[in-house]
Amino acid sequence: MIGKLINRLLQGIVVLFVLYTLTFFLIRALPYGPFQTEKAIPAHVIEKLKAQLGLDQPLHVQYMRPLKNILLEGDLGVSTRLEGRPVNEIMSQAFPISIHLGLMSMILAILIGLPAGVISAYKKNSMVDYLLMATAMIGLCLPSFVIGPILAEYLGRSKQMFPVMGWDVRQVSTWVLPVFTLSLGYAAYLARLTRSGVLDVLSQDFVRTARAKGVSTVKILVKHCLRGGLIPSAAYIGPAFAGIISGSLVIEAVFQVPGLGRHFIKAIETNDANVIFGIVLLYGGLVTLGNIASDFLIAWLNPRSRAQS
Amino acid sequence: MTRISLYLISILTLFFTACQKETQVEKANREKILLVGNGGDPKSLDLHLVTGVIESKVIGSLFEGLVGDDPQSDTEMPPAAAVSWEHNSDYTEWVFKLREGAKWSDGEPVTAHDFVFSYNRMLHPELAAPYVEMLYFIKNAEAYNKGKITDFAEVGVKAEDDYTLRIQLKEPVPYLPGVTRHYTWFPVPKHIVLQHGKISDRFTEWTDVGNIVGNGAFVLESWKMNDHVAVKKNPHYWDVDNVQLNGVRFFPTENTYTETRAFLAGQLHMTYQLPPDLVPKMEKEYPKFLRKDPYVGSRFVRVNVTRPALNDPRVRMALSLALDRKSLCDTVLQGFAPADTLSPDLGEYQPESVVGYDLEKARALLAEAGYPNGKGFPRYSILIGSGGTRSTSEAIQAMWKKNLNILFDIQAMDYGSYISAQQKLDFDVTLAGWIGDYLDPTTFLLMWTEGNGNNNTGWHSDTFEKLLDDAAHSADPAERLKFFVQAEKLLMEEQPIIPFAWQAKTYLIQPKVKNWHPLLLDNHPWSAVELNSEKEAP
């Protein structure tokens, strides 16, 4: 088990290294540099700026420098767009907010999605099933940039129940709309995955045996079906969790949440290399970890996959 | 079942207690804090490193220049850090008498040495200040900045004593007091900047919360990136007794729809910008909030005059005359005004109108240039950056098709590529704009000279540059303006840029915000803004 974990982590490091290299060259391929503003900056000033940031040095030096700084000192350098603000500071301000938003949304998605899926599977082909699955379908099809503004218009502006802009860790009301909007799509997908997983298990022989022995429905569902029925969802949750944190860009824009996503978009728009590296590596690390966690969760839920490996 | 209902009730209670009773604006009215949508997060508060309008709003609350802004008039020049100023007969030398007793927000006196230090820092070659050209009015400033001279003593800025600042200019600048209202001319605290690094150190912590010290009406209280910048009243400000607000909060409202929603939900006193497509709705439903103020900005079609066909002034004039500017402004550019010159209203300067909507003439010119009814005209495209200009480009596309039978494609690029394509002259025509820094025609005209980084048309004219040069050396303000009128007329006859609209600032504002008047430069002195905290009659 430990050997496998170490193995997977090492693979992850290779992935991150490749990611860094790809990002480095993609940034170089951008048709604009970091000092491209609407009001042109004088040429001699740009030269100075490039020299200060080492952008006038040979490519291999430019490639190695951030890598060295990150590995040896954990220092991601400074942002060019934000006039020298350390990338570490930017990320440490924004990342906790992204994590907070992502975690709450994931929990809410699980709390909505799993029970809905189980109920739907148990009441297969009933009105309840159709209703739940139709809702889930709508949740999947409507993107958050449609749902978000609608919720904000109605609950925020018209009913004045929740703020429509901003994020305050100490004020629960500011979380409601972004968290709810972000969780909807994931809840819908989870509901569908759980339904099919549970249905799969419900048709197994051991469930029939349990029924014949007179085990109560609730017990069959919770004790016998849930574990096996959750495997598809578990495979999904790990990567989805990484995705929910990195994928909250839209929500951040709609509700003006000061998370990492907005920095990311801005950094790409302005060729702010160090910020791009920082965020790409962080997201890459999260996806890698999410996948590993998912694998281990499945191994725990499903004895067969343990035996296979 | 009872357990479930108990559970439900507790959740519902939580839900409703989370709801707001008093809106944030109501709370802020009580506390006399102004909640402002500022269109984005400042990149930095170091006034030597930034170039943007967003930054200027926050910096304007923290710092003050020699000459102040008047809440009601752009042309009024109230004293601020300076109490009086005089100039020599040809406007090349100015002496500013500073306010004795004025203090930085840490209690230290503001002296002429701070100003000299500030201009020295901005012009220092190693600092690489992007907006440095704003100081090139000063004698030898450009040479020092480009490293041609190394002794700052040769630059035309001297502190004659603690409260006398003498500025020598490279040419007559009768509008200098107006220029000093721009933040590039504000002072920075010498003692604080040097405490955190050398004069030329670019990335230091002097502007961090807790470190930054200013001479403005407010001091920095907190800055959470992409969340808000909060400033509070500066007890050391010389005119603190007349500062009405206890603080201002700037919100980085990039998404104008979110901003509008936040305003209507009671989270903002004013917005940065109303999306044009919401203007009709606001006019109908919330006229008491809606404001459309003229603004020193122009929108124009930039033409690459190195392209075949577009290199012919007759073609460019035809394209210009075929634009129905009025309908453009009535429909897609809500609130903007049809432009018949490049420079918008700048006070005394009155350029001659050259272009208009004249289809007959447009078609005749096009035929004369060899493209009767658009026949044989190359297939070009209109370049736009991502964002709100798509509908404008579509309207212009339709007008050119309908009126001249010329079809342009529309090519959209991300913002960085769009700017880059213009600077490399890698476009046919593009939608662009310009916002003035101060109220003088130079802010709109100087950029169309050969080699200027903001020209990006491939066009230049010796006659045009001669006129600008004559104006620069003219010590008679009226004569000077006449040269500019001629220069702009020439530019408009050539149409390397096809102006179509003068910008307006269209935004929402709570009626409780008082002493907020339309200003061309949109530089509202925060110290003069008032909040009426009385409950409104139902």
PDB file of C-alpha atoms in Angstrom, chain A residues 113 117 133-134 136-137 140 187-197:
ATOM      1  CA  GLY A 113     -26.349  14.245  -4.999  1.00  0.00           C
ATOM      2  CA  GLY A 117     -29.193   9.090  -6.473  1.00  0.00           C
ATOM      3  CA  MET A 133     -33.368  12.691 -12.717  1.00  0.00           C
ATOM      4  CA  ALA A 134     -35.070  15.386 -14.786  1.00  0.00           C
ATOM      5  CA  ALA A 136     -30.433  16.521 -12.379  1.00  0.00           C
ATOM      6  CA  MET A 137     -30.479  16.743 -16.157  1.00  0.00           C
ATOM      7  CA  LEU A 140     -26.202  19.430 -15.740  1.00  0.00           C
ATOM      8  CA  ALA A 187     -24.684  17.422  -7.374  1.00  0.00           C
ATOM      9  CA  ALA A 188     -26.565  16.605 -10.550  1.00  0.00           C
ATOM     10  CA  TYR A 189     -23.760  14.514 -11.968  1.00  0.00           C
ATOM     11  CA  LEU A 190     -23.234  12.743  -8.656  1.00  0.00           C
ATOM     12  CA  ALA A 191     -26.936  11.912  -8.450  1.00  0.00           C
ATOM     13  CA  ARG A 192     -26.840  10.266 -11.856  1.00  0.00           C
ATOM     14  CA  LEU A 193     -23.648   8.348 -11.105  1.00  0.00           C
ATOM     15  CA  THR A 194     -24.927   7.146  -7.751  1.00  0.00           C
ATOM     16  CA  ARG A 195     -28.231   6.081  -9.261  1.00  0.00           C
ATOM     17  CA  SER A 196     -26.586   3.895 -11.878  1.00  0.00           C
ATOM     18  CA  GLY A 197     -24.083   2.516  -9.345  1.00  0.00           C
TER      19      GLY A 197
END
